[in-house]
Coordinates of N, CA and C in Angstrom, one line a residue:
Chain S
D1 N 0.9 -1.2 0.0 CA 0.0 0.0 0.0 C 0.9 1.2 0.0
Q2 N 1.0 1.9 -1.1 CA 1.9 3.0 -1.3 C 1.1 4.3 -1.4
Q3 N -0.1 4.4 -0.9 CA -1.0 5.6 -1.1 C -0.4 6.8 -0.4
V4 N 0.3 6.6 0.7 CA 0.9 7.7 1.4 C 2.4 7.3 1.6
K5 N 3.3 8.2 1.2 CA 4.7 7.9 1.2 C 5.5 9.0 1.8
Q6 N 6.4 8.6 2.7 CA 7.4 9.5 3.2 C 8.7 9.0 2.8
N7 N 9.4 9.6 1.9 CA 10.6 9.1 1.2 C 11.8 9.2 2.1
S8 N 11.8 10.0 3.1 CA 13.0 10.2 3.9 C 12.9 9.4 5.2
P9 N 13.6 8.3 5.4 CA 13.5 7.6 6.7 C 14.0 8.4 7.8
S10 N 14.9 9.3 7.6 CA 15.5 10.0 8.7 C 15.9 11.4 8.3
L11 N 16.0 12.3 9.3 CA 16.4 13.7 9.0 C 17.1 14.2 10.3
S12 N 18.2 14.9 10.1 CA 19.0 15.4 11.2 C 19.1 16.9 11.1
V13 N 18.8 17.7 12.1 CA 18.9 19.1 12.0 C 19.5 19.6 13.3
Q14 N 20.1 20.9 13.2 CA 20.6 21.5 14.4 C 19.5 22.2 15.2
E15 N 19.6 22.2 16.5 CA 18.7 23.0 17.3 C 18.6 24.4 16.8
G16 N 17.4 24.9 16.8 CA 17.2 26.3 16.3 C 16.9 26.5 14.9
R17 N 17.3 25.4 14.1 CA 17.1 25.5 12.6 C 15.7 25.0 12.3
I18 N 15.4 25.1 11.0 CA 14.1 24.6 10.5 C 14.2 23.1 10.2
S19 N 13.1 22.3 10.6 CA 13.0 20.9 10.1 C 11.9 20.9 9.1
I20 N 12.1 20.3 8.0 CA 11.1 20.1 7.0 C 10.9 18.6 6.7
L21 N 9.7 18.1 7.0 CA 9.4 16.7 6.7 C 8.4 16.7 5.6
N22 N 8.6 15.8 4.7 CA 7.8 15.7 3.5 C 6.9 14.4 3.4
C23 N 5.9 14.6 2.6 CA 4.9 13.4 2.5 C 4.3 13.6 1.1
D24 N 4.1 12.5 0.4 CA 3.4 12.5 -0.9 C 2.3 11.5 -0.8
Y25 N 1.2 11.7 -1.6 CA 0.1 10.8 -1.6 C -0.3 10.6 -3.1
T26 N -1.0 9.5 -3.3 CA -1.5 9.2 -4.6 C -3.0 9.2 -4.8
N27 N -3.7 9.0 -3.7 CA -5.2 8.8 -3.8 C -5.8 10.2 -3.8
S28 N -6.5 10.5 -4.9 CA -7.1 11.8 -5.0 C -8.4 12.0 -4.1
M29 N -8.8 10.9 -3.5 CA -10.0 11.0 -2.6 C -9.6 11.5 -1.2
F30 N -8.3 11.5 -0.9 CA -7.9 12.0 0.4 C -8.2 13.5 0.5
D31 N -8.9 13.9 1.5 CA -9.3 15.3 1.7 C -8.9 15.9 3.1
Y32 N -8.2 15.1 3.9 CA -7.8 15.6 5.2 C -6.5 14.9 5.5
F33 N -5.5 15.7 6.0 CA -4.2 15.2 6.3 C -3.8 15.6 7.7
L34 N -3.1 14.6 8.3 CA -2.7 14.8 9.7 C -1.2 14.4 9.9
W35 N -0.6 15.1 10.8 CA 0.8 14.7 11.2 C 0.7 14.2 12.7
Y36 N 1.4 13.1 12.9 CA 1.5 12.5 14.2 C 3.0 12.4 14.6
K37 N 3.3 12.6 15.9 CA 4.6 12.4 16.4 C 4.6 11.2 17.3
K38 N 5.7 10.4 17.2 CA 5.7 9.2 18.0 C 7.1 9.0 18.7
Y39 N 7.0 8.9 20.0 CA 8.2 8.5 20.8 C 8.2 7.0 21.0
P40 N 9.4 6.4 21.2 CA 9.5 5.0 21.4 C 8.6 4.6 22.6
A41 N 8.0 3.4 22.4 CA 7.1 2.8 23.5 C 5.9 3.7 23.8
E42 N 5.5 4.6 22.9 CA 4.3 5.4 23.1 C 3.5 5.3 21.8
G43 N 2.2 5.6 21.9 CA 1.4 5.7 20.7 C 1.6 7.0 19.9
P44 N 1.1 7.0 18.7 CA 1.2 8.3 17.9 C 0.4 9.4 18.6
T45 N 1.0 10.6 18.6 CA 0.4 11.8 19.3 C 0.0 12.7 18.1
F46 N -1.2 13.2 18.1 CA -1.7 14.1 17.1 C -0.9 15.4 17.2
L47 N -0.5 16.0 16.1 CA 0.3 17.2 16.1 C -0.5 18.3 15.4
I48 N -0.8 18.2 14.2 CA -1.4 19.2 13.4 C -2.1 18.6 12.2
S49 N -3.1 19.3 11.7 CA -3.8 18.7 10.5 C -4.1 19.8 9.5
I50 N -4.6 19.4 8.3 CA -5.0 20.4 7.3 C -6.1 19.7 6.4
S51 N -7.1 20.5 6.1 CA -8.1 20.1 5.2 C -7.7 20.4 3.8
S52 N -8.2 19.7 2.8 CA -7.8 19.9 1.4 C -8.3 21.2 0.9
I53 N -9.1 21.9 1.6 CA -9.6 23.2 1.1 C -8.6 24.3 1.5
K54 N -7.6 24.0 2.3 CA -6.6 25.0 2.6 C -5.3 24.6 2.0
D55 N -4.3 25.5 2.1 CA -3.0 25.2 1.6 C -2.0 25.4 2.8
K56 N -2.4 25.9 3.9 CA -1.5 26.1 5.0 C -2.3 26.1 6.3
N57 N -1.7 25.5 7.3 CA -2.2 25.6 8.7 C -1.1 25.7 9.6
E58 N -1.2 26.7 10.6 CA -0.1 27.0 11.5 C -0.5 26.8 12.9
D59 N 0.3 26.2 13.7 CA 0.1 26.1 15.2 C 1.4 26.2 15.9
G60 N 1.6 27.4 16.4 CA 2.9 27.7 17.1 C 4.1 27.4 16.2
R61 N 5.0 26.5 16.6 CA 6.2 26.3 15.8 C 6.0 25.4 14.6
F62 N 4.8 24.8 14.5 CA 4.5 23.8 13.5 C 3.6 24.4 12.4
T63 N 4.0 24.2 11.2 CA 3.2 24.6 10.0 C 3.1 23.5 9.0
V64 N 1.9 23.2 8.5 CA 1.7 22.2 7.5 C 1.3 22.9 6.2
F65 N 2.0 22.6 5.1 CA 1.7 23.1 3.8 C 1.1 22.0 2.9
L66 N 0.1 22.3 2.2 CA -0.5 21.3 1.3 C -0.5 21.8 -0.2
N67 N 0.1 21.0 -1.1 CA 0.1 21.3 -2.5 C -0.7 20.2 -3.2
K68 N -2.0 20.5 -3.4 CA -2.9 19.5 -3.9 C -2.6 19.1 -5.3
S69 N -2.1 20.0 -6.1 CA -1.8 19.7 -7.5 C -0.6 18.7 -7.6
A70 N 0.3 18.9 -6.7 CA 1.5 18.0 -6.6 C 1.2 16.8 -5.7
K71 N 0.1 16.7 -5.0 CA -0.2 15.7 -4.0 C 0.9 15.6 -3.0
H72 N 1.3 16.7 -2.5 CA 2.4 16.8 -1.6 C 2.1 17.6 -0.4
L73 N 2.5 17.2 0.8 CA 2.4 18.0 2.0 C 3.7 18.0 2.7
S74 N 3.9 19.0 3.5 CA 5.2 19.1 4.3 C 4.8 19.7 5.7
L75 N 5.6 19.3 6.6 CA 5.6 19.8 8.0 C 6.8 20.6 8.3
H76 N 6.7 21.9 8.7 CA 7.8 22.7 9.0 C 7.8 22.9 10.5
I77 N 8.9 22.7 11.1 CA 9.1 22.9 12.6 C 10.2 24.0 12.7
V78 N 9.8 25.2 13.3 CA 10.8 26.2 13.5 C 10.5 27.0 14.7
P79 N 11.5 27.2 15.6 CA 12.8 26.6 15.6 C 12.7 25.2 16.1
S80 N 13.5 24.3 15.6 CA 13.6 22.9 16.1 C 14.2 22.8 17.5
Q81 N 13.7 21.9 18.3 CA 14.2 21.8 19.6 C 14.6 20.3 19.8
P82 N 15.5 20.0 20.7 CA 15.9 18.6 20.9 C 14.7 17.7 21.3
G83 N 13.7 18.2 22.0 CA 12.6 17.5 22.4 C 11.7 17.1 21.2
D84 N 11.9 17.7 20.1 CA 11.2 17.4 18.9 C 11.7 16.1 18.2
S85 N 12.8 15.5 18.7 CA 13.3 14.3 18.2 C 12.3 13.2 18.4
A86 N 11.9 12.6 17.3 CA 10.8 11.6 17.4 C 10.6 11.0 15.9
V87 N 9.7 10.1 15.8 CA 9.3 9.7 14.5 C 8.0 10.4 14.1
Y88 N 8.0 11.0 12.9 CA 6.8 11.8 12.5 C 6.1 11.0 11.4
F89 N 4.8 10.8 11.6 CA 4.0 10.1 10.6 C 3.1 11.1 9.9
C90 N 3.0 11.0 8.6 CA 2.0 11.6 7.8 C 0.8 10.7 7.7
A91 N -0.4 11.1 7.8 CA -1.6 10.3 7.6 C -2.7 11.0 6.8
A92 N -3.5 10.3 6.1 CA -4.5 10.9 5.3 C -5.8 10.2 5.5
S93 N -6.9 10.9 5.2 CA -8.2 10.4 5.4 C -9.1 10.8 4.2
A94 N -9.9 9.9 3.7 CA -10.9 10.2 2.6 C -12.3 10.1 3.2
S95 N -12.8 11.3 3.5 CA -14.1 11.4 4.3 C -15.2 10.7 3.6
R96 N -15.2 10.6 2.3 CA -16.3 10.0 1.6 C -16.3 8.5 1.6
S97 N -15.1 7.9 2.0 CA -15.0 6.4 2.1 C -14.7 6.0 3.5
G98 N -15.2 6.6 4.5 CA -15.0 6.1 5.8 C -14.0 7.0 6.5
S99 N -13.6 6.7 7.7 CA -12.7 7.6 8.5 C -11.4 6.9 8.9
R100 N -11.0 5.8 8.2 CA -9.7 5.2 8.4 C -8.6 6.2 8.1
L101 N -7.5 6.1 8.8 CA -6.3 6.8 8.5 C -5.4 5.9 7.8
T102 N -4.8 6.5 6.7 CA -3.7 5.7 6.0 C -2.4 6.4 6.3
F103 N -1.5 5.7 6.8 CA -0.2 6.3 7.3 C 0.9 6.1 6.3
G104 N 1.9 7.0 6.4 CA 3.1 6.9 5.7 C 4.1 6.1 6.6
E105 N 5.3 5.9 6.1 CA 6.3 5.0 6.8 C 6.9 5.7 8.0
G106 N 6.8 7.0 8.0 CA 7.4 7.7 9.1 C 8.8 8.2 8.8
T107 N 9.2 9.3 9.4 CA 10.5 9.9 9.3 C 11.1 10.1 10.7
Q108 N 12.2 9.6 11.0 CA 12.9 9.8 12.3 C 13.6 11.1 12.2
L109 N 13.1 12.1 13.0 CA 13.8 13.4 13.2 C 14.7 13.4 14.4
T110 N 15.9 13.8 14.2 CA 16.8 14.0 15.3 C 17.3 15.5 15.3
V111 N 17.0 16.1 16.4 CA 17.5 17.5 16.5 C 18.7 17.5 17.5
N112 N 19.8 18.0 17.0 CA 21.0 18.0 17.7 C 21.2 19.3 18.5
P113 N 21.6 19.2 19.8 CA 21.8 20.4 20.5 C 23.0 21.2 20.0
Chain I
E1 N -5.4 16.0 31.1 CA -5.9 15.9 29.7 C -6.4 14.4 29.5
P2 N -7.6 14.3 28.9 CA -8.1 12.9 28.7 C -7.2 12.2 27.7
E3 N -7.1 10.9 28.0 CA -6.2 10.1 27.1 C -6.8 8.7 26.9
V4 N -6.4 8.0 25.9 CA -6.8 6.6 25.6 C -5.8 5.7 26.3
T5 N -6.3 4.7 27.0 CA -5.4 3.8 27.8 C -5.6 2.4 27.2
Q6 N -4.6 1.6 27.3 CA -4.6 0.2 26.8 C -4.0 -0.7 27.8
T7 N -4.5 -1.9 27.9 CA -3.9 -3.0 28.7 C -4.1 -4.3 28.0
P8 N -3.1 -5.2 28.2 CA -1.8 -4.9 28.8 C -0.9 -4.2 27.9
S9 N 0.3 -3.8 28.5 CA 1.3 -3.1 27.6 C 2.0 -4.1 26.8
H10 N 2.1 -5.4 27.3 CA 2.8 -6.4 26.6 C 2.1 -7.7 26.8
Q11 N 1.8 -8.5 25.8 CA 1.2 -9.8 25.9 C 1.9 -10.8 25.1
V12 N 2.3 -11.9 25.8 CA 3.0 -13.0 25.1 C 2.0 -14.1 25.1
T13 N 1.9 -14.8 23.9 CA 0.9 -15.9 23.8 C 1.5 -16.9 22.9
Q14 N 1.0 -18.1 23.0 CA 1.4 -19.2 22.1 C 0.5 -19.2 20.9
M15 N 1.0 -19.6 19.8 CA 0.3 -19.7 18.5 C -1.0 -20.6 18.8
G16 N -2.1 -20.1 18.2 CA -3.3 -20.9 18.4 C -4.2 -20.4 19.6
Q17 N -3.6 -19.7 20.5 CA -4.3 -19.2 21.7 C -5.1 -17.9 21.3
E18 N -6.1 -17.7 22.1 CA -7.0 -16.5 22.0 C -6.4 -15.4 22.8
V19 N -6.4 -14.2 22.3 CA -6.0 -13.0 23.1 C -7.1 -11.9 23.0
I20 N -7.2 -11.2 24.1 CA -8.1 -10.0 24.2 C -7.3 -8.8 24.6
L21 N -7.3 -7.8 23.7 CA -6.6 -6.6 24.0 C -7.6 -5.6 24.4
R22 N -7.3 -4.8 25.4 CA -8.3 -3.9 26.0 C -7.9 -2.4 25.8
C23 N -9.0 -1.6 25.7 CA -8.8 -0.2 25.5 C -9.9 0.5 26.2
V24 N -9.5 1.7 26.8 CA -10.5 2.6 27.3 C -10.4 3.9 26.5
P25 N -11.3 4.2 25.6 CA -11.2 5.4 24.8 C -11.5 6.6 25.6
I26 N -11.3 7.8 25.1 CA -11.6 9.0 25.7 C -13.1 9.1 25.9
S27 N -13.5 9.5 27.1 CA -14.9 9.2 27.6 C -16.0 9.8 26.7
N28 N -15.9 10.9 26.1 CA -17.0 11.5 25.3 C -16.8 11.2 23.8
H29 N -15.9 10.4 23.5 CA -15.7 10.1 22.1 C -16.7 9.0 21.6
L30 N -17.0 9.1 20.3 CA -18.1 8.2 19.8 C -17.5 7.2 18.8
Y31 N -16.3 7.4 18.2 CA -15.8 6.6 17.2 C -14.5 5.9 17.7
F32 N -14.4 4.6 17.5 CA -13.3 3.8 18.0 C -12.6 3.0 16.9
Y33 N -11.3 2.8 17.1 CA -10.5 2.2 16.0 C -9.4 1.3 16.6
W34 N -9.0 0.3 15.8 CA -7.8 -0.5 16.1 C -6.9 -0.4 14.9
Y35 N -5.7 -0.2 15.2 CA -4.6 -0.2 14.2 C -3.5 -1.1 14.7
R36 N -2.7 -1.6 13.7 CA -1.5 -2.3 14.2 C -0.3 -1.9 13.4
Q37 N 0.9 -2.2 14.0 CA 2.1 -1.9 13.4 C 3.1 -3.0 13.6
I38 N 3.3 -3.8 12.5 CA 4.3 -4.8 12.5 C 5.7 -4.2 12.5
L39 N 6.6 -4.8 13.2 CA 7.9 -4.2 13.4 C 8.5 -3.8 12.0
G40 N 8.9 -2.6 11.9 CA 9.5 -2.1 10.6 C 8.6 -1.8 9.5
Q41 N 7.3 -1.9 9.8 CA 6.3 -1.6 8.7 C 5.4 -0.4 9.1
K42 N 4.5 0.0 8.2 CA 3.6 1.1 8.5 C 2.6 0.8 9.5
V43 N 2.0 1.8 10.1 CA 0.8 1.6 10.9 C -0.4 1.3 10.0
E44 N -1.1 0.2 10.3 CA -2.2 -0.2 9.4 C -3.5 -0.2 10.1
F45 N -4.5 0.3 9.4 CA -5.9 0.3 9.9 C -6.4 -1.2 9.9
L46 N -7.1 -1.5 11.0 CA -7.8 -2.8 11.1 C -9.3 -2.6 11.1
V47 N -9.9 -1.8 11.9 CA -11.3 -1.7 12.1 C -11.8 -0.4 12.7
S48 N -12.9 0.1 12.3 CA -13.6 1.2 13.0 C -14.9 0.8 13.5
F49 N -15.4 1.4 14.6 CA -16.5 1.0 15.4 C -17.3 2.2 15.8
Y50 N -18.6 2.2 15.5 CA -19.5 3.3 15.9 C -20.9 2.8 16.2
N51 N -21.5 3.4 17.2 CA -22.8 3.0 17.5 C -23.0 1.5 17.7
N52 N -22.1 0.9 18.3 CA -22.1 -0.5 18.7 C -22.0 -1.5 17.5
E53 N -21.5 -1.0 16.4 CA -21.2 -1.9 15.3 C -20.0 -1.5 14.5
I54 N -19.5 -2.4 13.7 CA -18.3 -2.2 12.9 C -18.8 -1.3 11.7
S55 N -18.1 -0.2 11.5 CA -18.5 0.7 10.4 C -17.5 0.5 9.2
E56 N -16.3 0.0 9.4 CA -15.4 -0.2 8.4 C -14.4 -1.2 8.8
K57 N -13.9 -2.1 7.9 CA -12.8 -3.0 8.3 C -11.9 -3.2 7.1
S58 N -10.6 -3.5 7.4 CA -9.7 -3.7 6.3 C -9.6 -5.2 6.0
E59 N -8.9 -5.5 5.0 CA -8.7 -6.9 4.5 C -8.0 -7.7 5.6
I60 N -7.2 -7.0 6.4 CA -6.5 -7.7 7.5 C -7.5 -8.3 8.5
F61 N -8.6 -7.6 8.7 CA -9.5 -7.9 9.8 C -10.4 -9.1 9.3
D62 N -9.9 -10.3 9.4 CA -10.7 -11.4 8.9 C -11.5 -12.1 10.1
D63 N -12.0 -13.3 9.8 CA -12.9 -13.9 10.8 C -12.2 -14.2 12.1
Q64 N -10.8 -14.2 12.2 CA -10.1 -14.4 13.4 C -10.2 -13.2 14.4
F65 N -10.6 -12.1 13.9 CA -10.7 -10.9 14.7 C -12.1 -10.5 15.0
S66 N -12.3 -10.0 16.2 CA -13.6 -9.4 16.5 C -13.4 -8.2 17.5
V67 N -14.4 -7.3 17.5 CA -14.3 -6.2 18.4 C -15.6 -6.1 19.2
E68 N -15.5 -5.5 20.3 CA -16.7 -5.4 21.2 C -16.5 -4.2 22.1
R69 N -17.7 -3.7 22.4 CA -17.7 -2.6 23.5 C -18.7 -3.2 24.5
P70 N -18.1 -3.9 25.5 CA -18.9 -4.7 26.4 C -19.7 -3.8 27.4
D71 N -19.1 -2.6 27.7 CA -19.8 -1.7 28.6 C -19.6 -0.3 28.1
G72 N -19.9 0.7 28.9 CA -19.8 2.1 28.5 C -18.4 2.6 28.3
S73 N -17.4 1.9 28.8 CA -16.0 2.4 28.7 C -15.0 1.6 28.0
N74 N -15.1 0.3 28.0 CA -14.1 -0.5 27.4 C -14.4 -0.8 25.9
F75 N -13.3 -1.0 25.1 CA -13.4 -1.4 23.7 C -12.3 -2.5 23.5
T76 N -12.7 -3.7 23.1 CA -11.8 -4.8 23.0 C -11.6 -5.3 21.6
L77 N -10.4 -5.8 21.4 CA -10.0 -6.5 20.2 C -9.7 -8.0 20.6
K78 N -10.4 -8.9 20.0 CA -10.1 -10.3 20.2 C -9.5 -11.0 19.0
I79 N -8.5 -11.7 19.2 CA -7.9 -12.6 18.1 C -8.1 -14.0 18.6
R80 N -8.9 -14.7 17.8 CA -9.4 -16.1 18.3 C -8.3 -17.1 18.3
S81 N -7.5 -17.2 17.3 CA -6.5 -18.2 17.2 C -5.2 -17.5 16.6
T82 N -4.3 -17.1 17.5 CA -3.2 -16.2 17.1 C -2.3 -17.0 16.2
K83 N -1.7 -16.2 15.2 CA -0.7 -16.8 14.3 C 0.6 -16.0 14.6
L84 N 1.8 -16.5 14.2 CA 3.0 -15.9 14.4 C 3.0 -14.5 13.8
E85 N 2.3 -14.3 12.6 CA 2.3 -13.1 11.9 C 1.4 -12.0 12.5
D86 N 0.7 -12.4 13.6 CA -0.1 -11.4 14.4 C 0.8 -10.6 15.3
S87 N 2.0 -11.0 15.5 CA 2.9 -10.3 16.4 C 3.1 -8.9 15.9
A88 N 2.8 -7.9 16.7 CA 2.8 -6.5 16.3 C 2.4 -5.6 17.5
M89 N 2.6 -4.3 17.3 CA 2.0 -3.3 18.2 C 0.6 -3.1 17.8
Y90 N -0.3 -3.1 18.7 CA -1.7 -2.9 18.4 C -2.1 -1.6 19.1
F91 N -2.6 -0.6 18.3 CA -3.0 0.7 18.9 C -4.5 0.8 18.8
C92 N -5.1 1.3 19.9 CA -6.5 1.7 19.9 C -6.5 3.2 19.7
A93 N -7.5 3.7 19.1 CA -7.7 5.2 18.9 C -9.2 5.5 19.0
S94 N -9.4 6.8 19.3 CA -10.8 7.2 19.3 C -10.9 8.7 18.8
K95 N -12.1 9.0 18.3 CA -12.3 10.4 17.9 C -13.7 10.8 18.3
A96 N -13.8 12.1 18.4 CA -15.0 12.7 19.1 C -16.3 12.4 18.3
T97 N -16.4 13.0 17.2 CA -17.6 13.0 16.4 C -17.3 12.8 14.9
S98 N -18.4 12.7 14.1 CA -18.2 12.6 12.7 C -17.6 13.9 12.1
A99 N -17.7 15.0 12.8 CA -17.2 16.3 12.3 C -15.7 16.4 12.5
H100 N -15.2 15.5 13.3 CA -13.8 15.5 13.6 C -13.0 14.5 12.8
Y101 N -11.7 14.9 12.5 CA -10.9 13.9 11.8 C -9.8 13.4 12.7
E102 N -9.4 14.2 13.7 CA -8.3 13.8 14.5 C -8.6 12.6 15.4
Q103 N -7.8 11.6 15.3 CA -7.9 10.4 16.1 C -6.8 10.4 17.2
Y104 N -7.2 10.0 18.4 CA -6.2 10.0 19.5 C -5.9 8.6 19.9
F105 N -4.6 8.4 19.9 CA -4.1 7.0 20.1 C -3.7 6.7 21.5
G106 N -3.9 5.4 21.9 CA -3.4 4.9 23.1 C -1.9 4.5 22.9
P107 N -1.3 4.1 24.1 CA 0.2 3.8 24.0 C 0.5 2.4 23.3
G108 N -0.5 1.6 23.1 CA -0.3 0.4 22.4 C -0.1 -0.8 23.3
T109 N -0.4 -2.0 22.7 CA -0.1 -3.3 23.3 C 0.8 -4.0 22.4
R110 N 2.0 -4.4 22.9 CA 2.9 -5.2 22.1 C 2.5 -6.7 22.3
L111 N 2.0 -7.3 21.2 CA 1.6 -8.7 21.1 C 2.7 -9.5 20.5
T112 N 3.2 -10.5 21.3 CA 4.2 -11.4 20.8 C 3.6 -12.8 20.8
V113 N 3.6 -13.4 19.6 CA 3.1 -14.8 19.4 C 4.3 -15.7 19.2
T114 N 4.4 -16.7 20.0 CA 5.5 -17.6 19.9 C 5.1 -19.0 19.4

């Protein structure tokens, strides 16, 4: 199932700099996108989301951008902090075909002090 | 802050045995889900549950699996006859209403089938 893809398994950034995590999708029915953060031995924690009718959503240090024509979204974290080090999952939902979430593979973000 | 809880955190069972994984969703949420993540793979949807019935299930959720909300707070996943390939992290999630998209996940149960 390659409907949601995160091509970078890992990303390393310096504290204070911007982290950019990317996600691509193929299913045109997806109309809502979410980012989750996951620490080891914990469940995914909801971070931020965006509806397909928007192209940007911002919440504090976190901003999600959606490019529908490219079927691409990205999560920007600025400034990055060491506590942001975690696995970040992109997920998508198609409201007209149920409420299941389809996840990407995840990207391990490491923020170095 | 309300959270989803799951028990046990780790379950070891022998192949062919039945297991029941338990979840307590956030109290005013109406939609409940089970997902699983096999080691090194994606988080995969298993089933969604609303108004005391299954609303959607994936191809993974075959006759060996069942879900139940036995009372007003618990939500359970039963695997009747476990297989080695059922070894995974199982996550329960809940969401508030049909107008919401955000699902809130529990910490997971690690199921090991030997």
